[in-house]
GROMACS .gro file of C-alpha atoms in nm:
model
  325
    1VAL     CA    1  -6.373   3.713  -8.000
    2SER     CA    2  -6.581   3.676  -8.318
    3ASN     CA    3  -6.340   3.855  -8.532
    4GLY     CA    4  -6.031   3.863  -8.346
    5ASN     CA    5  -5.974   4.221  -8.344
    6LEU     CA    6  -5.787   4.384  -8.073
    7LEU     CA    7  -6.014   4.645  -7.907
    8ALA     CA    8  -5.797   4.826  -7.634
    9ILE     CA    9  -5.457   4.822  -7.448
   10LEU     CA   10  -5.470   4.931  -7.092
   11ASN     CA   11  -5.135   5.047  -6.943
   12ARG     CA   12  -5.201   5.150  -6.589
   13HIS     CA   13  -5.022   4.894  -6.392
   14TYR     CA   14  -4.645   4.941  -6.302
   15GLN     CA   15  -4.557   4.580  -6.268
   16ASP     CA   16  -4.664   4.235  -6.386
   17LEU     CA   17  -5.043   4.149  -6.384
   18THR     CA   18  -5.125   3.849  -6.170
   19CYS     CA   19  -5.506   3.812  -6.205
   20LEU     CA   20  -5.817   3.927  -6.402
   21CYS     CA   21  -6.189   3.868  -6.349
   22PHE     CA   22  -6.506   3.985  -6.478
   23THR     CA   23  -6.829   4.086  -6.279
   24ASP     CA   24  -7.115   3.841  -6.359
   25ASP     CA   25  -7.292   4.079  -6.606
   26SER     CA   26  -6.972   4.171  -6.767
   27SER     CA   27  -7.007   4.540  -6.711
   28HIS     CA   28  -6.681   4.577  -6.521
   29PHE     CA   29  -6.361   4.386  -6.482
   30LEU     CA   30  -6.099   4.391  -6.220
   31SER     CA   31  -5.724   4.367  -6.259
   32GLY     CA   32  -5.437   4.282  -5.988
   33ALA     CA   33  -5.080   4.298  -6.009
   34LYS     CA   34  -4.756   4.296  -5.842
   35ASP     CA   35  -4.750   4.669  -5.793
   36CYS     CA   36  -4.999   4.611  -5.505
   37LEU     CA   37  -5.273   4.781  -5.690
   38ALA     CA   38  -5.626   4.637  -5.792
   39LEU     CA   39  -5.813   4.831  -6.051
   40VAL     CA   40  -6.171   4.824  -6.139
   41TRP     CA   41  -6.254   4.890  -6.511
   42ASN     CA   42  -6.596   4.980  -6.667
   43LEU     CA   43  -6.594   4.784  -6.982
   44TYR     CA   44  -6.814   5.034  -7.165
   45SER     CA   45  -6.583   5.316  -7.090
   46VAL     CA   46  -6.272   5.119  -7.204
   47LEU     CA   47  -6.441   5.028  -7.536
   48GLN     CA   48  -6.566   5.389  -7.596
   49ALA     CA   49  -6.222   5.565  -7.534
   50GLU     CA   50  -6.020   5.698  -7.823
   51PRO     CA   51  -5.740   5.460  -7.944
   52SER     CA   52  -5.494   5.744  -7.857
   53GLN     CA   53  -5.607   5.771  -7.506
   54ILE     CA   54  -5.557   5.545  -7.207
   55PRO     CA   55  -5.871   5.520  -7.026
   56ASP     CA   56  -5.904   5.579  -6.644
   57PRO     CA   57  -6.015   5.277  -6.420
   58ARG     CA   58  -6.320   5.345  -6.220
   59HIS     CA   59  -6.149   5.266  -5.894
   60VAL     CA   60  -5.786   5.225  -5.788
   61TRP     CA   61  -5.765   5.012  -5.473
   62SER     CA   62  -5.413   5.070  -5.309
   63ARG     CA   63  -5.466   4.953  -4.955
   64HIS     CA   64  -5.243   4.637  -5.001
   65SER     CA   65  -4.870   4.662  -4.908
   66LEU     CA   66  -4.733   4.355  -5.125
   67PRO     CA   67  -4.829   4.199  -5.453
   68ILE     CA   68  -5.176   4.100  -5.515
   69THR     CA   69  -5.217   3.724  -5.584
   70ASP     CA   70  -5.577   3.659  -5.627
   71LEU     CA   71  -5.920   3.828  -5.718
   72CYS     CA   72  -6.285   3.712  -5.686
   73CYS     CA   73  -6.596   3.886  -5.777
   74GLY     CA   74  -6.935   3.820  -5.624
   75PHE     CA   75  -7.284   3.834  -5.789
   76GLY     CA   76  -7.477   4.170  -5.849
   77GLY     CA   77  -7.300   4.317  -6.160
   78PRO     CA   78  -7.202   4.685  -6.073
   79LEU     CA   79  -7.334   4.625  -5.712
   80ALA     CA   80  -7.131   4.316  -5.646
   81ARG     CA   81  -6.856   4.294  -5.393
   82ALA     CA   82  -6.512   4.180  -5.463
   83ALA     CA   83  -6.226   3.998  -5.254
   84THR     CA   84  -5.859   4.048  -5.311
   85ALA     CA   85  -5.572   3.832  -5.166
   86SER     CA   86  -5.220   3.948  -5.113
   87LEU     CA   87  -4.874   3.830  -4.994
   88ASP     CA   88  -4.902   4.106  -4.718
   89GLN     CA   89  -5.104   3.836  -4.518
   90THR     CA   90  -5.435   4.012  -4.572
   91ALA     CA   91  -5.762   3.942  -4.767
   92LYS     CA   92  -5.992   4.236  -4.833
   93LEU     CA   93  -6.345   4.270  -4.926
   94TRP     CA   94  -6.446   4.577  -5.159
   95GLU     CA   95  -6.773   4.726  -5.279
   96ILE     CA   96  -6.757   4.788  -5.650
   97ALA     CA   97  -7.021   5.041  -5.677
   98SER     CA   98  -6.882   5.287  -5.422
   99GLY     CA   99  -6.523   5.151  -5.415
  100GLU     CA  100  -6.521   5.138  -5.027
  101LEU     CA  101  -6.323   4.891  -4.833
  102LEU     CA  102  -6.578   4.675  -4.635
  103LEU     CA  103  -6.355   4.427  -4.459
  104SER     CA  104  -5.979   4.350  -4.402
  105VAL     CA  105  -5.868   4.023  -4.250
  106LEU     CA  106  -5.518   3.962  -4.126
  107PHE     CA  107  -5.374   3.616  -4.135
  108ASP     CA  108  -5.049   3.449  -4.003
  109VAL     CA  109  -4.930   3.359  -4.348
  110GLY     CA  110  -4.933   3.520  -4.702
  111ILE     CA  111  -5.283   3.462  -4.906
  112MET     CA  112  -5.253   3.301  -5.240
  113ALA     CA  113  -5.605   3.246  -5.338
  114VAL     CA  114  -5.952   3.376  -5.230
  115THR     CA  115  -6.303   3.294  -5.327
  116LEU     CA  116  -6.669   3.368  -5.205
  117ASP     CA  117  -6.951   3.126  -5.188
  118LEU     CA  118  -7.272   3.209  -5.382
  119ALA     CA  119  -7.465   3.340  -5.090
  120GLU     CA  120  -7.143   3.541  -4.970
  121TYR     CA  121  -7.169   3.416  -4.621
  122HIS     CA  122  -6.803   3.298  -4.618
  123MET     CA  123  -6.477   3.408  -4.775
  124PHE     CA  124  -6.230   3.124  -4.826
  125CYS     CA  125  -5.859   3.211  -4.838
  126GLY     CA  126  -5.569   2.989  -4.925
  127GLY     CA  127  -5.240   3.047  -4.738
  128MET     CA  128  -4.874   2.985  -4.851
  129ASP     CA  129  -4.845   2.708  -4.583
  130GLY     CA  130  -5.119   2.477  -4.733
  131SER     CA  131  -5.394   2.598  -4.492
  132ILE     CA  132  -5.730   2.723  -4.602
  133PHE     CA  133  -5.923   2.954  -4.387
  134GLN     CA  134  -6.298   3.016  -4.368
  135VAL     CA  135  -6.382   3.377  -4.287
  136ASP     CA  136  -6.757   3.435  -4.173
  137LEU     CA  137  -6.874   3.752  -4.345
  138CYS     CA  138  -7.187   3.772  -4.107
  139ALA     CA  139  -7.002   3.739  -3.788
  140TRP     CA  140  -7.103   3.971  -3.508
  141PRO     CA  141  -6.996   4.243  -3.406
  142VAL     CA  142  -6.909   4.387  -3.744
  143GLN     CA  143  -6.550   4.503  -3.769
  144ARG     CA  144  -6.364   4.658  -4.069
  145ASP     CA  145  -6.030   4.517  -3.949
  146ARG     CA  146  -6.015   4.174  -3.808
  147SER     CA  147  -5.735   3.929  -3.756
  148PHE     CA  148  -5.778   3.552  -3.788
  149GLN     CA  149  -5.638   3.370  -3.499
  150THR     CA  150  -5.573   3.009  -3.607
  151GLU     CA  151  -5.569   2.885  -3.249
  152ARG     CA  152  -5.883   3.033  -3.151
  153GLU     CA  153  -6.099   2.948  -3.470
  154ASN     CA  154  -5.955   2.603  -3.520
  155GLY     CA  155  -6.284   2.475  -3.657
  156LYS     CA  156  -6.256   2.710  -3.957
  157VAL     CA  157  -5.936   2.576  -4.103
  158PHE     CA  158  -5.907   2.322  -4.379
  159LYS     CA  159  -5.573   2.132  -4.334
  160GLY     CA  160  -5.437   1.885  -4.573
  161HIS     CA  161  -5.224   2.066  -4.848
  162ARG     CA  162  -4.855   2.058  -4.793
  163ASN     CA  163  -4.768   2.355  -5.015
  164GLN     CA  164  -4.914   2.676  -5.100
  165VAL     CA  165  -5.285   2.682  -5.213
  166THR     CA  166  -5.298   2.829  -5.575
  167CYS     CA  167  -5.682   2.820  -5.633
  168LEU     CA  168  -6.019   2.783  -5.473
  169SER     CA  169  -6.366   2.718  -5.602
  170VAL     CA  170  -6.711   2.661  -5.413
  171SER     CA  171  -6.982   2.459  -5.571
  172THR     CA  172  -7.310   2.620  -5.643
  173ASP     CA  173  -7.503   2.464  -5.349
  174GLY     CA  174  -7.227   2.597  -5.108
  175SER     CA  175  -7.152   2.253  -4.976
  176LEU     CA  176  -6.809   2.175  -5.147
  177LEU     CA  177  -6.478   2.342  -5.191
  178LEU     CA  178  -6.226   2.261  -5.448
  179SER     CA  179  -5.872   2.349  -5.388
  180GLY     CA  180  -5.542   2.327  -5.593
  181SER     CA  181  -5.201   2.342  -5.473
  182HIS     CA  182  -4.820   2.334  -5.553
  183ASP     CA  183  -4.820   2.008  -5.362
  184GLU     CA  184  -4.930   1.855  -5.705
  185THR     CA  185  -5.274   1.765  -5.565
  186VAL     CA  186  -5.634   1.877  -5.600
  187ARG     CA  187  -5.855   1.824  -5.314
  188LEU     CA  188  -6.243   1.829  -5.261
  189TRP     CA  189  -6.358   1.936  -4.925
  190ASP     CA  190  -6.694   1.916  -4.754
  191ILE     CA  191  -6.740   2.260  -4.602
  192GLN     CA  192  -6.957   2.178  -4.312
  193SER     CA  193  -6.721   1.915  -4.151
  194LYS     CA  194  -6.390   2.033  -4.311
  195GLN     CA  195  -6.314   1.681  -4.418
  196CYS     CA  196  -6.131   1.601  -4.732
  197LEU     CA  197  -6.368   1.393  -4.951
  198LYS     CA  198  -6.125   1.316  -5.251
  199THR     CA  199  -5.762   1.391  -5.350
  200MET     CA  200  -5.654   1.391  -5.702
  201ASN     CA  201  -5.295   1.371  -5.796
  202HIS     CA  202  -5.106   1.539  -6.071
  203LYS     CA  203  -4.770   1.520  -6.220
  204GLY     CA  204  -4.680   1.897  -6.138
  205PRO     CA  205  -4.796   2.184  -5.952
  206VAL     CA  206  -5.169   2.281  -5.989
  207THR     CA  207  -5.202   2.634  -6.083
  208ASN     CA  208  -5.587   2.641  -6.148
  209ALA     CA  209  -5.900   2.452  -6.086
  210PHE     CA  210  -6.258   2.542  -6.058
  211ILE     CA  211  -6.597   2.380  -6.045
  212VAL     CA  212  -6.840   2.449  -6.356
  213LEU     CA  213  -7.185   2.331  -6.449
  214ALA     CA  214  -7.163   2.049  -6.708
  215PRO     CA  215  -7.271   2.162  -7.048
  216ALA     CA  216  -7.569   1.971  -7.201
  217ASN     CA  217  -7.335   1.816  -7.491
  218MET     CA  218  -7.029   1.746  -7.268
  219PHE     CA  219  -7.038   1.380  -7.326
  220ASN     CA  220  -7.157   1.382  -7.701
  221PRO     CA  221  -6.884   1.252  -7.924
  222ASP     CA  222  -7.018   1.460  -8.211
  223GLY     CA  223  -7.009   1.800  -8.013
  224LYS     CA  224  -6.783   2.035  -8.212
  225PRO     CA  225  -6.780   2.410  -8.225
  226SER     CA  226  -7.006   2.523  -8.513
  227VAL     CA  227  -6.830   2.874  -8.561
  228PRO     CA  228  -6.453   2.861  -8.628
  229LEU     CA  229  -6.264   3.131  -8.457
  230PRO     CA  230  -6.014   3.351  -8.614
  231LYS     CA  231  -5.669   3.430  -8.485
  232PHE     CA  232  -5.660   3.724  -8.243
  233SER     CA  233  -5.471   4.016  -8.374
  234ARG     CA  234  -5.160   4.139  -8.194
  235HIS     CA  235  -5.189   4.511  -8.284
  236LEU     CA  236  -5.449   4.782  -8.193
  237HIS     CA  237  -5.401   4.958  -8.536
  238GLY     CA  238  -5.380   4.706  -8.806
  239THR     CA  239  -5.189   4.760  -9.131
  240GLU     CA  240  -5.345   4.717  -9.473
  241SER     CA  241  -5.219   4.349  -9.499
  242ASN     CA  242  -5.357   4.266  -9.163
  243ASP     CA  243  -5.688   4.421  -9.273
  244GLU     CA  244  -5.697   4.203  -9.585
  245GLN     CA  245  -5.631   3.900  -9.391
  246GLY     CA  246  -5.896   4.000  -9.122
  247SER     CA  247  -6.153   4.016  -9.385
  248GLU     CA  248  -6.126   3.627  -9.439
  249GLY     CA  249  -6.239   3.571  -9.062
  250VAL     CA  250  -6.594   3.493  -8.958
  251THR     CA  251  -6.770   3.790  -8.800
  252LEU     CA  252  -7.041   3.658  -8.544
  253ARG     CA  253  -7.340   3.882  -8.485
  254LEU     CA  254  -7.542   3.725  -8.219
  255GLY     CA  255  -7.934   3.718  -8.270
  256LEU     CA  256  -7.923   3.893  -8.623
  257HIS     CA  257  -7.937   3.567  -8.827
  258GLN     CA  258  -8.247   3.456  -8.656
  259GLN     CA  259  -8.450   3.785  -8.615
  260GLU     CA  260  -8.726   3.672  -8.839
  261SER     CA  261  -8.760   3.311  -8.695
  262GLY     CA  262  -8.739   3.391  -8.322
  263GLU     CA  263  -8.598   3.595  -8.041
  264SER     CA  264  -8.253   3.742  -8.054
  265TYR     CA  265  -7.987   3.675  -7.798
  266LEU     CA  266  -8.043   4.014  -7.616
  267GLU     CA  267  -8.414   3.934  -7.599
  268LYS     CA  268  -8.352   3.590  -7.463
  269ALA     CA  269  -8.125   3.738  -7.183
  270GLU     CA  270  -8.390   4.001  -7.089
  271LYS     CA  271  -8.654   3.724  -7.072
  272MET     CA  272  -8.414   3.508  -6.857
  273TYR     CA  273  -8.345   3.831  -6.635
  274ALA     CA  274  -8.709   3.895  -6.600
  275GLN     CA  275  -8.792   3.533  -6.494
  276MET     CA  276  -8.508   3.555  -6.235
  277TYR     CA  277  -8.637   3.876  -6.070
  278SER     CA  278  -9.005   3.737  -6.082
  279THR     CA  279  -8.891   3.416  -5.910
  280ARG     CA  280  -8.710   3.631  -5.642
  281GLU     CA  281  -9.011   3.845  -5.592
  282LYS     CA  282  -9.255   3.519  -5.567
  283ASN     CA  283  -9.005   3.391  -5.298
  284LEU     CA  284  -9.028   3.722  -5.104
  285VAL     CA  285  -9.415   3.738  -5.146
  286GLY     CA  286  -9.417   3.380  -5.024
  287ASP     CA  287  -9.211   3.444  -4.739
  288GLN     CA  288  -9.430   3.746  -4.628
  289GLU     CA  289  -9.742   3.515  -4.661
  290HIS     CA  290  -9.591   3.272  -4.449
  291LEU     CA  291  -9.492   3.518  -4.187
  292THR     CA  292  -9.859   3.644  -4.187
  293ILE     CA  293  -9.987   3.301  -4.136
  294GLN     CA  294  -9.745   3.252  -3.841
  295VAL     CA  295  -9.856   3.597  -3.681
  296SER     CA  296 -10.218   3.515  -3.703
  297GLU     CA  297 -10.167   3.156  -3.556
  298LEU     CA  298  -9.970   3.313  -3.265
  299GLU     CA  299 -10.227   3.587  -3.218
  300GLU     CA  300 -10.513   3.291  -3.194
  301GLU     CA  301 -10.272   3.116  -2.943
  302VAL     CA  302 -10.242   3.446  -2.724
  303SER     CA  303 -10.610   3.493  -2.711
  304THR     CA  304 -10.665   3.131  -2.612
  305LEU     CA  305 -10.416   3.167  -2.335
  306ARG     CA  306 -10.592   3.498  -2.219
  307LYS     CA  307 -10.923   3.312  -2.194
  308ILE     CA  308 -10.765   3.018  -2.005
  309ASN     CA  309 -10.609   3.279  -1.778
  310LYS     CA  310 -10.935   3.464  -1.729
  311ASN     CA  311 -11.114   3.139  -1.628
  312LEU     CA  312 -10.860   3.044  -1.389
  313PHE     CA  313 -10.867   3.375  -1.230
  314ASP     CA  314 -11.246   3.346  -1.186
  315PHE     CA  315 -11.251   3.016  -1.063
  316SER     CA  316 -10.970   3.107  -0.792
  317ALA     CA  317 -11.162   3.428  -0.705
  318ARG     CA  318 -11.484   3.243  -0.645
  319ILE     CA  319 -11.311   2.978  -0.421
  320ILE     CA  320 -11.149   3.255  -0.221
  321THR     CA  321 -11.460   3.470  -0.181
  322LYS     CA  322 -11.691   3.175  -0.099
  323PRO     CA  323 -11.846   3.204   0.241
  324ALA     CA  324 -11.745   2.954   0.500
  325LYS     CA  325 -12.016   2.715   0.633
   0.00000   0.00000   0.00000
């Protein structure tokens, strides 16, 4: 992005691509196409490959029988789970690390959009008929192949769109669902009650919509990009004239311009990761302390009840064994 150079061209799909997404740590990215394949690519392997070679994907998922319509990647970097939606009326959940299929859910209609909430308790699937289905990923018993019966699971369907659902997005707190559709509307839903809170009308089919955290300077009128971005090159091997033009572009090296004054970008990222993990550990330790306190309270209650029981037994034994006058 900083210099506009084309780094790699990947030719492994046999038909048009329909969707792309990165893992949250950018170590892998996924591609889905009309050839029914979903491919998992390791970004490092792609960038390190020789220009003459086409790198191999890490995984090839070929369990869908019709074109893939949407992809969604969860949290956890290379250990994350990914969901795929297809016109074959199924949504599938995969593990990126092993490439294994974890879950396959069969619906009554073709699935056009899929997303996961942040906790990955639920998978939301948008159908061709305008319905949005909520699949519980923690449901018991655990089954790899499940079918979603709309009549039986009526309380897990969002109804309101009149045409196919094209995109889905869940808020960070897991309480709201945003959906876009070819019926020219975007709807905001309350996930708990399945009620539509707001409908926004557009002048054409909605192709994409998602919830993002607002940037700090979003409403600042003076907020402009500080670094001009060059035009992206269209060829992997640039000619001499292209090289000369490319030299005029701006090369952005993150962190190098402020090495003396402060932390680099990578150091800041490492610090943030360390803070995140320490917070998680504190939460786990806090939960363990809470459990220890609860156990000690319950043990005290048990000992008290035992004393009461012994006193009652002694009292009743004395009454029974008392000699009659």
